[in-house]
PDB file of C-alpha atoms in Angstrom:
ATOM      1  CA  MET A1400     -21.789  -0.739  10.998  1.00 39.00           C
ATOM      2  CA  SER A1401     -21.651   1.341   7.823  1.00 52.00           C
ATOM      3  CA  GLU A1402     -18.198   1.281   6.250  1.00 54.00           C
ATOM      4  CA  GLN A1403     -18.570   5.058   5.909  1.00 64.00           C
ATOM      5  CA  SER A1404     -18.792   5.503   9.676  1.00 68.00           C
ATOM      6  CA  GLY A1405     -15.615   5.605  11.751  1.00 83.00           C
ATOM      7  CA  LEU A1406     -13.330   4.596   8.895  1.00 91.00           C
ATOM      8  CA  SER A1407     -10.749   7.319   9.482  1.00 92.00           C
ATOM      9  CA  ASN A1408     -10.494   6.413  13.186  1.00 91.00           C
ATOM     10  CA  LEU A1409      -9.726   2.783  12.366  1.00 91.00           C
ATOM     11  CA  ALA A1410      -6.087   3.904  12.087  1.00 90.00           C
ATOM     12  CA  HIS A1411      -6.072   4.218  15.875  1.00 90.00           C
ATOM     13  CA  GLU A1412      -7.559   0.780  16.594  1.00 91.00           C
ATOM     14  CA  PRO A1413      -5.063  -0.978  18.917  1.00 87.00           C
ATOM     15  CA  ASP A1414      -6.248  -4.491  18.045  1.00 89.00           C
ATOM     16  CA  PRO A1415      -5.012  -5.672  14.625  1.00 87.00           C
ATOM     17  CA  ASP A1416      -7.626  -8.429  14.645  1.00 88.00           C
ATOM     18  CA  ALA A1417     -10.376  -5.823  14.827  1.00 90.00           C
ATOM     19  CA  VAL A1418      -8.991  -4.104  11.717  1.00 89.00           C
ATOM     20  CA  GLN A1419      -8.754  -7.431   9.907  1.00 87.00           C
ATOM     21  CA  ASP A1420     -12.307  -8.353  10.914  1.00 90.00           C
ATOM     22  CA  ARG A1421     -13.669  -5.102   9.560  1.00 90.00           C
ATOM     23  CA  TYR A1422     -11.976  -5.605   6.211  1.00 91.00           C
ATOM     24  CA  ASP A1423     -13.082  -9.239   6.111  1.00 88.00           C
ATOM     25  CA  GLN A1424     -16.683  -8.084   6.592  1.00 90.00           C
ATOM     26  CA  TRP A1425     -16.301  -5.280   4.053  1.00 91.00           C
ATOM     27  CA  VAL A1426     -15.166  -7.426   1.131  1.00 91.00           C
ATOM     28  CA  SER A1427     -18.439  -7.539  -0.809  1.00 90.00           C
ATOM     29  CA  THR A1428     -18.796  -3.745  -1.175  1.00 93.00           C
ATOM     30  CA  TYR A1429     -15.235  -2.506  -0.576  1.00 92.00           C
ATOM     31  CA  GLU A1430     -14.301  -1.692  -4.152  1.00 92.00           C
ATOM     32  CA  ASP A1431     -17.596   0.011  -5.005  1.00 94.00           C
ATOM     33  CA  ASP A1432     -17.418   2.029  -1.790  1.00 93.00           C
ATOM     34  CA  VAL A1433     -13.887   3.345  -2.158  1.00 95.00           C
ATOM     35  CA  ARG A1434     -14.333   4.096  -5.855  1.00 95.00           C
ATOM     36  CA  SER A1435     -17.493   6.050  -5.042  1.00 96.00           C
ATOM     37  CA  TRP A1436     -15.370   8.155  -2.660  1.00 96.00           C
ATOM     38  CA  GLY A1437     -12.868   9.023  -5.415  1.00 97.00           C
ATOM     39  CA  TYR A1438     -10.101   6.554  -4.535  1.00 97.00           C
ATOM     40  CA  GLU A1439      -7.360   6.759  -7.211  1.00 97.00           C
ATOM     41  CA  VAL A1440      -4.339   5.528  -5.246  1.00 98.00           C
ATOM     42  CA  PRO A1441      -3.989   2.285  -7.299  1.00 98.00           C
ATOM     43  CA  GLU A1442      -3.627   4.145 -10.592  1.00 98.00           C
ATOM     44  CA  ALA A1443      -1.266   6.696  -9.033  1.00 98.00           C
ATOM     45  CA  LEU A1444       0.928   3.894  -7.666  1.00 98.00           C
ATOM     46  CA  ALA A1445       1.045   2.200 -11.057  1.00 98.00           C
ATOM     47  CA  ALA A1446       2.017   5.429 -12.817  1.00 97.00           C
ATOM     48  CA  ARG A1447       4.765   6.164 -10.296  1.00 97.00           C
ATOM     49  CA  LEU A1448       6.073   2.619 -10.476  1.00 97.00           C
ATOM     50  CA  ALA A1449       6.200   2.660 -14.273  1.00 95.00           C
ATOM     51  CA  ARG A1450       8.506   5.685 -14.135  1.00 93.00           C
ATOM     52  CA  HIS A1451      11.009   3.776 -11.991  1.00 92.00           C
ATOM     53  CA  LEU A1452      11.102   0.288 -13.499  1.00 87.00           C
ATOM     54  CA  ALA A1453      13.225  -0.473 -16.531  1.00 72.00           C
ATOM     55  CA  PRO A1454      11.508  -2.338 -19.399  1.00 72.00           C
ATOM     56  CA  GLY A1455      11.571  -6.112 -19.319  1.00 68.00           C
ATOM     57  CA  VAL A1456      10.316  -8.928 -17.153  1.00 63.00           C
ATOM     58  CA  GLU A1457      12.727  -9.612 -14.303  1.00 84.00           C
ATOM     59  CA  ARG A1458      11.954 -10.100 -10.639  1.00 93.00           C
ATOM     60  CA  PRO A1459       8.303  -9.871  -9.531  1.00 97.00           C
ATOM     61  CA  ILE A1460       6.484  -6.936  -7.990  1.00 98.00           C
ATOM     62  CA  LEU A1461       5.140  -7.318  -4.449  1.00 98.00           C
ATOM     63  CA  ASP A1462       1.739  -5.778  -3.740  1.00 98.00           C
ATOM     64  CA  ALA A1463       1.913  -5.472   0.047  1.00 98.00           C
ATOM     65  CA  GLY A1464      -1.621  -5.263   1.403  1.00 97.00           C
ATOM     66  CA  CYS A1465      -3.243  -6.272  -1.869  1.00 97.00           C
ATOM     67  CA  GLY A1466      -6.785  -6.444  -0.458  1.00 95.00           C
ATOM     68  CA  THR A1467      -9.283  -7.308  -3.183  1.00 95.00           C
ATOM     69  CA  GLY A1468      -6.827  -6.500  -5.964  1.00 97.00           C
ATOM     70  CA  LEU A1469      -7.366  -2.849  -6.884  1.00 97.00           C
ATOM     71  CA  VAL A1470      -3.623  -2.152  -7.110  1.00 98.00           C
ATOM     72  CA  GLY A1471      -3.030  -5.414  -8.947  1.00 98.00           C
ATOM     73  CA  ARG A1472      -5.595  -4.478 -11.581  1.00 97.00           C
ATOM     74  CA  ALA A1473      -4.072  -1.013 -11.938  1.00 98.00           C
ATOM     75  CA  LEU A1474      -0.660  -2.592 -12.517  1.00 97.00           C
ATOM     76  CA  ARG A1475      -2.103  -5.021 -15.068  1.00 96.00           C
ATOM     77  CA  SER A1476      -3.831  -2.126 -16.861  1.00 96.00           C
ATOM     78  CA  HIS A1477      -0.634  -0.110 -17.249  1.00 95.00           C
ATOM     79  CA  PRO A1478       1.040  -0.881 -20.584  1.00 93.00           C
ATOM     80  CA  GLN A1479       4.546  -0.850 -19.087  1.00 92.00           C
ATOM     81  CA  LEU A1480       3.606  -3.187 -16.245  1.00 93.00           C
ATOM     82  CA  ALA A1481       1.019  -5.514 -17.751  1.00 92.00           C
ATOM     83  CA  LYS A1482       3.417  -8.430 -18.208  1.00 90.00           C
ATOM     84  CA  ARG A1483       5.124  -8.185 -14.856  1.00 93.00           C
ATOM     85  CA  ARG A1484       4.738 -11.034 -12.375  1.00 95.00           C
ATOM     86  CA  ILE A1485       2.889  -9.772  -9.293  1.00 97.00           C
ATOM     87  CA  ILE A1486       2.701 -11.394  -5.872  1.00 98.00           C
ATOM     88  CA  GLY A1487      -0.017 -10.241  -3.477  1.00 98.00           C
ATOM     89  CA  ILE A1488       0.044 -10.437   0.302  1.00 98.00           C
ATOM     90  CA  ASP A1489      -2.576  -9.342   2.815  1.00 96.00           C
ATOM     91  CA  ALA A1490      -3.693 -10.016   6.384  1.00 93.00           C
ATOM     92  CA  SER A1491      -7.358 -10.421   5.392  1.00 93.00           C
ATOM     93  CA  PRO A1492      -8.188 -13.989   4.311  1.00 93.00           C
ATOM     94  CA  GLN A1493     -11.591 -12.932   3.007  1.00 94.00           C
ATOM     95  CA  SER A1494     -10.001 -10.293   0.764  1.00 94.00           C
ATOM     96  CA  LEU A1495      -7.550 -12.849  -0.603  1.00 96.00           C
ATOM     97  CA  ALA A1496     -10.389 -15.294  -1.229  1.00 95.00           C
ATOM     98  CA  ALA A1497     -12.229 -12.638  -3.236  1.00 93.00           C
ATOM     99  CA  LEU A1498      -9.322 -11.991  -5.626  1.00 96.00           C
ATOM    100  CA  PRO A1499      -9.984 -12.706  -9.302  1.00 93.00           C
ATOM    101  CA  ALA A1500      -8.256 -15.832 -10.559  1.00 94.00           C
ATOM    102  CA  GLY A1501      -5.008 -15.103 -12.380  1.00 95.00           C
ATOM    103  CA  LEU A1502      -4.600 -11.513 -11.229  1.00 97.00           C
ATOM    104  CA  TYR A1503      -1.617 -12.460  -9.048  1.00 98.00           C
ATOM    105  CA  ALA A1504       0.961 -15.122  -9.753  1.00 97.00           C
ATOM    106  CA  GLU A1505       0.877 -15.982  -6.046  1.00 97.00           C
ATOM    107  CA  THR A1506      -0.919 -14.779  -2.924  1.00 98.00           C
ATOM    108  CA  ARG A1507      -0.171 -15.277   0.758  1.00 97.00           C
ATOM    109  CA  GLU A1508      -1.808 -14.330   4.029  1.00 96.00           C
ATOM    110  CA  VAL A1509       0.842 -12.220   5.767  1.00 96.00           C
ATOM    111  CA  ASP A1510       0.950  -9.885   8.758  1.00 93.00           C
ATOM    112  CA  LEU A1511       2.741  -6.869   7.311  1.00 94.00           C
ATOM    113  CA  GLY A1512       3.709  -5.726  10.780  1.00 92.00           C
ATOM    114  CA  GLY A1513       6.268  -8.529  11.003  1.00 92.00           C
ATOM    115  CA  ASP A1514       9.038  -9.942   8.857  1.00 94.00           C
ATOM    116  CA  LEU A1515       8.183 -10.715   5.254  1.00 97.00           C
ATOM    117  CA  PRO A1516       8.310 -14.403   4.237  1.00 96.00           C
ATOM    118  CA  PHE A1517      10.643 -13.794   1.288  1.00 97.00           C
ATOM    119  CA  SER A1518      14.367 -13.910   0.719  1.00 96.00           C
ATOM    120  CA  PRO A1519      16.183 -10.558   0.560  1.00 96.00           C
ATOM    121  CA  ALA A1520      16.284  -8.850  -2.839  1.00 95.00           C
ATOM    122  CA  SER A1521      13.440 -11.012  -4.188  1.00 96.00           C
ATOM    123  CA  PHE A1522      11.558  -8.183  -5.901  1.00 97.00           C
ATOM    124  CA  ASP A1523      12.048  -5.364  -8.364  1.00 96.00           C
ATOM    125  CA  ALA A1524       9.458  -3.345  -6.480  1.00 97.00           C
ATOM    126  CA  VAL A1525       7.213  -3.254  -3.444  1.00 98.00           C
ATOM    127  CA  VAL A1526       4.033  -1.185  -3.669  1.00 98.00           C
ATOM    128  CA  CYS A1527       1.858  -0.517  -0.641  1.00 98.00           C
ATOM    129  CA  GLY A1528      -1.276   1.589  -0.986  1.00 97.00           C
ATOM    130  CA  GLY A1529      -3.340   2.627   2.017  1.00 94.00           C
ATOM    131  CA  VAL A1530      -1.866   0.060   4.412  1.00 95.00           C
ATOM    132  CA  LEU A1531       0.692   2.013   6.462  1.00 96.00           C
ATOM    133  CA  THR A1532      -2.396   3.507   8.118  1.00 94.00           C
ATOM    134  CA  TYR A1533      -2.698   0.285  10.122  1.00 94.00           C
ATOM    135  CA  LEU A1534       1.010  -0.341  10.740  1.00 95.00           C
ATOM    136  CA  PRO A1535       2.272   2.028  13.465  1.00 94.00           C
ATOM    137  CA  ASN A1536       5.957   1.041  13.207  1.00 96.00           C
ATOM    138  CA  THR A1537       6.570   2.868   9.949  1.00 97.00           C
ATOM    139  CA  LEU A1538      10.355   2.559  10.023  1.00 98.00           C
ATOM    140  CA  SER A1539      10.298  -1.200  10.580  1.00 97.00           C
ATOM    141  CA  VAL A1540       7.754  -1.774   7.820  1.00 98.00           C
ATOM    142  CA  LEU A1541       9.563   0.376   5.249  1.00 98.00           C
ATOM    143  CA  SER A1542      12.898  -1.191   6.198  1.00 97.00           C
ATOM    144  CA  ASN A1543      11.404  -4.645   5.613  1.00 97.00           C
ATOM    145  CA  PHE A1544      10.131  -3.496   2.235  1.00 98.00           C
ATOM    146  CA  GLY A1545      13.571  -2.124   1.403  1.00 97.00           C
ATOM    147  CA  ALA A1546      15.233  -5.419   2.294  1.00 97.00           C
ATOM    148  CA  ALA A1547      12.862  -7.213  -0.077  1.00 97.00           C
ATOM    149  CA  ILE A1548      13.921  -5.299  -3.212  1.00 97.00           C
ATOM    150  CA  ALA A1549      16.969  -5.729  -5.411  1.00 94.00           C
ATOM    151  CA  ALA A1550      19.700  -3.084  -5.498  1.00 92.00           C
ATOM    152  CA  ASP A1551      18.061  -1.334  -8.450  1.00 91.00           C
ATOM    153  CA  GLY A1552      14.532  -1.774  -7.093  1.00 94.00           C
ATOM    154  CA  VAL A1553      11.993   0.663  -5.688  1.00 97.00           C
ATOM    155  CA  VAL A1554       9.523   0.877  -2.813  1.00 98.00           C
ATOM    156  CA  ILE A1555       6.443   3.071  -3.235  1.00 98.00           C
ATOM    157  CA  ALA A1556       4.080   3.424  -0.292  1.00 98.00           C
ATOM    158  CA  THR A1557       1.411   5.842   0.893  1.00 98.00           C
ATOM    159  CA  GLN A1558       0.711   7.463   4.243  1.00 98.00           C
ATOM    160  CA  ARG A1559      -2.165   9.673   5.343  1.00 98.00           C
ATOM    161  CA  THR A1560      -1.379  13.326   6.007  1.00 98.00           C
ATOM    162  CA  ASP A1561      -3.057  13.244   9.424  1.00 97.00           C
ATOM    163  CA  LEU A1562      -0.759  10.409  10.523  1.00 97.00           C
ATOM    164  CA  TRP A1563       2.449  11.868   9.120  1.00 97.00           C
ATOM    165  CA  ALA A1564       3.327  13.867  12.234  1.00 94.00           C
ATOM    166  CA  SER A1565       1.828  11.538  14.841  1.00 94.00           C
ATOM    167  CA  ARG A1566       3.806   8.613  13.422  1.00 96.00           C
ATOM    168  CA  SER A1567       6.978  10.773  13.229  1.00 97.00           C
ATOM    169  CA  CYS A1568       7.232  10.053   9.516  1.00 98.00           C
ATOM    170  CA  GLY A1569       9.567  12.993   8.916  1.00 97.00           C
ATOM    171  CA  ASP A1570      12.058  11.443  11.323  1.00 98.00           C
ATOM    172  CA  VAL A1571      11.538   8.058   9.655  1.00 98.00           C
ATOM    173  CA  MET A1572      12.445   9.543   6.274  1.00 98.00           C
ATOM    174  CA  SER A1573      15.588  11.102   7.755  1.00 98.00           C
ATOM    175  CA  THR A1574      16.600   7.760   9.270  1.00 98.00           C
ATOM    176  CA  LEU A1575      16.078   5.979   5.963  1.00 98.00           C
ATOM    177  CA  ARG A1576      18.214   8.566   4.187  1.00 98.00           C
ATOM    178  CA  ASN A1577      20.935   8.121   6.792  1.00 97.00           C
ATOM    179  CA  GLN A1578      20.769   4.377   6.135  1.00 96.00           C
ATOM    180  CA  GLY A1579      21.578   4.971   2.474  1.00 96.00           C
ATOM    181  CA  TRP A1580      18.185   5.299   0.832  1.00 98.00           C
ATOM    182  CA  ARG A1581      17.163   7.994  -1.586  1.00 98.00           C
ATOM    183  CA  VAL A1582      13.707   9.007  -0.367  1.00 98.00           C
ATOM    184  CA  ASP A1583      11.254  11.169  -2.302  1.00 98.00           C
ATOM    185  CA  VAL A1584       8.196  12.501  -0.492  1.00 98.00           C
ATOM    186  CA  SER A1585       5.332  13.855  -2.597  1.00 98.00           C
ATOM    187  CA  GLU A1586       3.108  16.806  -1.911  1.00 98.00           C
ATOM    188  CA  PRO A1587      -0.235  15.803  -0.355  1.00 98.00           C
ATOM    189  CA  GLN A1588      -2.659  14.340  -2.886  1.00 97.00           C
ATOM    190  CA  PRO A1589      -6.410  13.550  -2.739  1.00 96.00           C
ATOM    191  CA  TYR A1590      -7.176  10.314  -0.923  1.00 97.00           C
ATOM    192  CA  LEU A1591     -10.913   9.741  -0.393  1.00 96.00           C
ATOM    193  CA  PRO A1592     -12.302  13.162  -1.336  1.00 96.00           C
ATOM    194  CA  GLY A1593     -15.890  11.915  -1.448  1.00 96.00           C
ATOM    195  CA  HIS A1594     -15.830  10.435   2.066  1.00 95.00           C
ATOM    196  CA  PRO A1595     -17.113  12.865   4.711  1.00 94.00           C
ATOM    197  CA  GLU A1596     -14.384  11.927   7.226  1.00 95.00           C
ATOM    198  CA  TYR A1597     -11.625  12.599   4.678  1.00 96.00           C
ATOM    199  CA  ALA A1598     -12.691  15.146   2.026  1.00 95.00           C
ATOM    200  CA  ASP A1599      -9.899  17.768   1.864  1.00 93.00           C
ATOM    201  CA  GLY A1600      -8.887  17.252   5.499  1.00 96.00           C
ATOM    202  CA  ILE A1601      -7.127  13.916   5.136  1.00 97.00           C
ATOM    203  CA  GLN A1602      -4.976  13.486   2.059  1.00 98.00           C
ATOM    204  CA  VAL A1603      -2.242  11.050   1.083  1.00 98.00           C
ATOM    205  CA  ILE A1604       1.521  11.326   0.676  1.00 98.00           C
ATOM    206  CA  TYR A1605       3.516   9.036  -1.645  1.00 98.00           C
ATOM    207  CA  VAL A1606       6.925   7.863  -0.400  1.00 98.00           C
ATOM    208  CA  THR A1607       9.375   6.520  -2.985  1.00 98.00           C
ATOM    209  CA  MET A1608      12.534   4.704  -1.805  1.00 98.00           C
ATOM    210  CA  THR A1609      15.445   3.748  -4.034  1.00 96.00           C
ATOM    211  CA  ALA A1610      19.065   2.900  -3.305  1.00 90.00           C
ATOM    212  CA  ALA A1611      21.205   6.052  -3.081  1.00 77.00           C
TER     213      ALA A1611
END
């Protein structure tokens, strides 16, 4: 199956193993494909993160759903983030196996739909680009990310505009605010403008969580 065909509908696949299998099979051309479709989420995440992190090397950054390392490379390429320690986690073993040596200080195969295998407050930041698409329990996932950061840390994640209402993301943001988080929600931004299933119809929203 072409990776261009049916990609947007993969968000509605009920079997997580089927999603993982598709990404495992896509590894060899994934980066070239998404870049050809105008994918700039990694660089946007890095720029947003740099505005929130104080200078210095402290706790690591967690790249949740690191895939083949596009976000990791964007972080390494940003002058304010280049020296930060980055840990990558993903559910796709083939994606993890394809990562360049040395890009991440540590990698683990992790199901992001469950609890994270880290102690609370282990990270200065959690970044998650393009992965909430495949994690229907948005509140649980973002709450787990929030538990993983230190008191002065930040979570930055993306969600597709077409899933925002169906996943009740507005209500999720309200719940997070009631739990004591400061939550910033961006205007819709381009996601995969060169992909025929996305173009201008499916964009991406950036969610930034910090302690209130």
